[in-house]
XYZ file of C-alpha atoms in Angstrom:
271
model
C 42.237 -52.501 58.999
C 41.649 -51.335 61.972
C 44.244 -50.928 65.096
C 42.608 -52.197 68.600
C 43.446 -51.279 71.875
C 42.967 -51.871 75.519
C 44.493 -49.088 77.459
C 43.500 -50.748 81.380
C 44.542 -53.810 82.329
C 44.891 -54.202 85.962
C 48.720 -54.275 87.465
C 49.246 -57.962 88.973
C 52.218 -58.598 90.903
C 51.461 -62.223 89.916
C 54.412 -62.447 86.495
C 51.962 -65.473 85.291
C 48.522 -64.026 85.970
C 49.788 -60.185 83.755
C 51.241 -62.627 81.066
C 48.126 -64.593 80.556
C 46.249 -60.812 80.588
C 48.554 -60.078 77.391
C 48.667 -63.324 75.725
C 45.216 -63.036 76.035
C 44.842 -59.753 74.893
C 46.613 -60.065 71.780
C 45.045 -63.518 70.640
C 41.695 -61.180 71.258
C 43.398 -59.197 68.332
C 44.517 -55.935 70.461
C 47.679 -54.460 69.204
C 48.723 -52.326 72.305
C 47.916 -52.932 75.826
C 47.913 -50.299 78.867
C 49.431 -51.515 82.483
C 47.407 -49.978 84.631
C 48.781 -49.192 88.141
C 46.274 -47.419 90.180
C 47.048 -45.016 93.031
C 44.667 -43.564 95.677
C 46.409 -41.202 98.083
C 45.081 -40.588 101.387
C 45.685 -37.873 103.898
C 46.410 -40.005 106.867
C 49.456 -40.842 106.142
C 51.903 -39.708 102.994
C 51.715 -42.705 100.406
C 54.604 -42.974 97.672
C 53.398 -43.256 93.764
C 54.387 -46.851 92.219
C 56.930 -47.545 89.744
C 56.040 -49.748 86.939
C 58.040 -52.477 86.505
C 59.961 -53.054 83.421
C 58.021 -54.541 80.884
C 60.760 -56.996 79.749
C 60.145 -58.495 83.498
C 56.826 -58.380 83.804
C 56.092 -60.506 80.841
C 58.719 -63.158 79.387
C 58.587 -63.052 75.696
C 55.151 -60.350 73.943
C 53.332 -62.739 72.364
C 52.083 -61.899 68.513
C 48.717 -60.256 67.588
C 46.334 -62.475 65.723
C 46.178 -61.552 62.689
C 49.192 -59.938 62.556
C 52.392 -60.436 62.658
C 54.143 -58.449 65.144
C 54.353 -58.766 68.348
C 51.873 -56.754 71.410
C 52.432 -53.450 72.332
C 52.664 -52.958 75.910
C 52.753 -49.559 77.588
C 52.655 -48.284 81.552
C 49.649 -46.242 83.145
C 49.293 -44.454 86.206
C 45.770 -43.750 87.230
C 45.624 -41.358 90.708
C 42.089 -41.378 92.380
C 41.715 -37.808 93.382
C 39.538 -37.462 96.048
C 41.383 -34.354 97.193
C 42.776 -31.674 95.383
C 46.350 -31.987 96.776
C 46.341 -35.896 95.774
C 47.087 -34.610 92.010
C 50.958 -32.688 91.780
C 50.881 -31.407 88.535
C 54.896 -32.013 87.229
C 55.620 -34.448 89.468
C 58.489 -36.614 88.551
C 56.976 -39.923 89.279
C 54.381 -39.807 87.152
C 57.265 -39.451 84.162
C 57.925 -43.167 84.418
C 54.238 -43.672 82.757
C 53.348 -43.547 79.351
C 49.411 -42.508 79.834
C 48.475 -40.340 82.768
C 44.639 -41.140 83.954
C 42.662 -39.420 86.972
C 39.454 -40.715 88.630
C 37.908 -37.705 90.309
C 35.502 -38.880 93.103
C 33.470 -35.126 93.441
C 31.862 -32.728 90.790
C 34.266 -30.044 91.693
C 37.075 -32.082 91.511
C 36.026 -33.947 87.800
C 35.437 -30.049 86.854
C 38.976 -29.288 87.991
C 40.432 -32.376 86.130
C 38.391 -31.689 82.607
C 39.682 -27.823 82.691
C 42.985 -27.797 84.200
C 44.370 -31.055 84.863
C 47.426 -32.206 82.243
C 46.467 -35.878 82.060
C 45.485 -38.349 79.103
C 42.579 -39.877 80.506
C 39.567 -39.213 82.985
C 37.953 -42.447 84.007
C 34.250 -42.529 85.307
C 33.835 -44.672 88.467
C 31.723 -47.804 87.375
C 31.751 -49.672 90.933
C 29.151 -47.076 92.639
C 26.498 -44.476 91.146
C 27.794 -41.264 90.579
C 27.675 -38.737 93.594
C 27.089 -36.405 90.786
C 25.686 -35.294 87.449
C 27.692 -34.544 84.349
C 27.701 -31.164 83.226
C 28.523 -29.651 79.362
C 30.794 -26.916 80.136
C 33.808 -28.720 82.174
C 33.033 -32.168 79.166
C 33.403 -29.817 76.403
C 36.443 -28.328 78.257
C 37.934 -31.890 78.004
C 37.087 -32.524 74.641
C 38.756 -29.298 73.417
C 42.062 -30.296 75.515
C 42.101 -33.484 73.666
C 41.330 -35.095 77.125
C 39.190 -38.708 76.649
C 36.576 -40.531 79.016
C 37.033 -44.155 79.963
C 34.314 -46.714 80.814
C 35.527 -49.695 81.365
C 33.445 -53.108 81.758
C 35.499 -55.638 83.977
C 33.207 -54.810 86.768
C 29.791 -55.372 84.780
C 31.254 -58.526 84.347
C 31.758 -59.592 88.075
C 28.448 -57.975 89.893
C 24.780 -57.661 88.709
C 24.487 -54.194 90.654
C 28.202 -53.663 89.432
C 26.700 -53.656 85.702
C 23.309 -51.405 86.437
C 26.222 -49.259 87.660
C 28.401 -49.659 84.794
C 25.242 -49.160 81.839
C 23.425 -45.915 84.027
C 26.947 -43.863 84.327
C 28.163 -44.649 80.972
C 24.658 -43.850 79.428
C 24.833 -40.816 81.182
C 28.067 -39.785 80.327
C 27.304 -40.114 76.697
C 23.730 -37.834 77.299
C 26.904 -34.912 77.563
C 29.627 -35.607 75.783
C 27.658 -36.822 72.672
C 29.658 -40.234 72.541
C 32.983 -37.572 71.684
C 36.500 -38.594 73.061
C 35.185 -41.652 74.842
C 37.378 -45.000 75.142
C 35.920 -48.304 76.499
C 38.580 -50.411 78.902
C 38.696 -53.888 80.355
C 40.308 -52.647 84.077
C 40.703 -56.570 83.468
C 41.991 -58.160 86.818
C 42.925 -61.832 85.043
C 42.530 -63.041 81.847
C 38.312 -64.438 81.483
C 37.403 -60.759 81.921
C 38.416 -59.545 78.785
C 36.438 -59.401 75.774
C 37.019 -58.791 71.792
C 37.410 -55.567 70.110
C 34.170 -56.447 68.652
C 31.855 -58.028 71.431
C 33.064 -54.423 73.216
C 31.270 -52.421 69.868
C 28.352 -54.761 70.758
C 28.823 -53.338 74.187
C 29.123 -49.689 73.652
C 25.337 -49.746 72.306
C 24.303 -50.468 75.905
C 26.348 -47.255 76.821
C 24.491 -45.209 74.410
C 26.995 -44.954 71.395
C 26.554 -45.451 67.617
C 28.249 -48.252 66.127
C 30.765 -45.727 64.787
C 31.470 -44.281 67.991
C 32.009 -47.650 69.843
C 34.769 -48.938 67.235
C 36.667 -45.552 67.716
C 36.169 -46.254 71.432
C 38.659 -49.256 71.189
C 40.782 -48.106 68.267
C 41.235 -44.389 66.876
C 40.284 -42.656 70.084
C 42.797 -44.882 71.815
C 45.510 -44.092 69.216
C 44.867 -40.369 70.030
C 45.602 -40.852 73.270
C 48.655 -42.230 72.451
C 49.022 -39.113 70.437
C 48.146 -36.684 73.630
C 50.375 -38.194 75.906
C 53.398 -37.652 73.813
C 52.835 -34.446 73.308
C 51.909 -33.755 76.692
C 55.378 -35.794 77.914
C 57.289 -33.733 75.713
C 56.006 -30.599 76.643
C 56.305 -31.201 80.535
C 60.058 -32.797 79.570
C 61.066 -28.776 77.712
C 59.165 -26.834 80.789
C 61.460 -29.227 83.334
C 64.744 -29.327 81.207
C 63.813 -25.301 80.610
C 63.233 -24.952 84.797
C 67.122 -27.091 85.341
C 68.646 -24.796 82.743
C 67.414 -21.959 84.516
C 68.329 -22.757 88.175
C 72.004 -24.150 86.409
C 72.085 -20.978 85.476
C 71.258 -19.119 88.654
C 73.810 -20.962 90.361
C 76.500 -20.281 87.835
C 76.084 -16.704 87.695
C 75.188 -17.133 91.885
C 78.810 -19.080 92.119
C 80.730 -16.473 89.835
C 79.031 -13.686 91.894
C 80.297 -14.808 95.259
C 84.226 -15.928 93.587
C 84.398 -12.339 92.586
C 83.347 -10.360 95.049
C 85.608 -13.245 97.618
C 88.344 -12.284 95.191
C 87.939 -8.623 95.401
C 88.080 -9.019 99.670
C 91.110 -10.767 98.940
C 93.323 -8.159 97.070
C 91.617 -5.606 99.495
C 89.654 -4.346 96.826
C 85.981 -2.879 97.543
């Protein structure tokens, strides 16, 4: 049986509007939900990343999955809109207070950048506007062999007629280069009407130019190996940053015991 997920549902303030989201959500029959907080630096003035709040007061009691019988999975996402280069800090300790790690580049150079380089879970294609751009082979494939995914998500179609020729033309393109490969398909759900069952979303994904078999990984194993990515990519970052501490502890050990000698040699008028 299979496992579904929706890895972007929209942050609410509102405690009653993000528990009917996940309520929702797991009556819909999705085992794990993604918080989504998005942030979109600018360069007028210096903007501080969100902190999720705590899950356990966010949302009261995590209702059970139909069909199942445990209760919803619930996990934290930070999604940055880079429209600069600088609006990425790869290593920054803010973004360890996510579970998933997303980035909406808003150039070609900068969605090359992000598909090569950038240590993140998720690249999400902009669905509210056509794309300033056309997607190229090299910097998808780049993604795919970093274990990097694609998100479409369909909230939007939902809510605007030009929203959804939007929606269908970038997805459909996307798929023309990445051959339906590491894609996911999201809600970016604001309340709880917009969201949609694992499989009315499968029904979906043939609009976007995926094979049946593509569009149920799109909401289930793809999603699960994002799970996957981001744990290995948190643990990896966690060794390089424990591995960096250790080393300036270190330093300033053998810094400290440098300076008490040599003060100790001054002081018996050695040297």
């Amino acid at each position: 049986m299979s496992v579904f997920m929706d890895l972007n549902v929209l942050f609410s303030a509102d405690r009653s509007r993000m528990q009917s989201l996940v309520e929702t959500a797991a009556h819909l029959g999705f085992s794990t939900v993604a918080i989504n907080y998005v942030f979109e630096p600018t360069t007028k003035k210096k903007q501080e990343v969100p902190s999720p709040v705590p899950i356990s007061e966010l949302i009261g009691q995590l209702p059970v999955v139909q069909g199942r019988s445990r209760p919803i999975k619930v996990l934290n996402r930070l999604t940055v809109v880079m429209s600069e280069a600088s609006h990425f800090r790869p290593n920054a300790t803010e973004y360890r207070a996510f579970d998933l790690l997303a980035i909406q580049p808003t150039t070609e150079k900068l969605f090359h950048t992000t598909c090569m380089l950038c240590d993140v879970d998720i690249i999400c294609i902009s669905v509210t506007e056509k794309l300033p751009f056309f997607f190229k082979r090299a910097p998808i494939n780049g993604a795919i062999d970093r274990g990097v995914v694609f998100e479409v998500s369909y909230a939007s179609a939902l809510r605007d007629s030009t929203m959804r020729r939007y929606t269908i033309a970038n997805a459909v393109c996307l798929m023309e280069s990445c051959k339906g490969k590491n894609v996911i398909v999201s809600s970016a759900a604001e309340k709880a009407l917009e969201l949609r069952g694992p499989y009315d979303i499968v029904n979906l994904g043939a609009l976007f130019g995926l094979s049946d078999a593509d569009s149920k990984e799109a909401v289930s194993s793809t999603c699960r190996a994002v799970l996957l990515h981001a744990e290995t990519r948190k643990t990896a970052s966690g060794i390089v940053y424990t591995r960096i501490s250790q080393q300036e502890a270190l330093q300033d050990c053998v810094g400290s015991r440098f300076f008490h000698i040599h003060e100790s040699d001054h002081s018996t008028g050695k040297g």
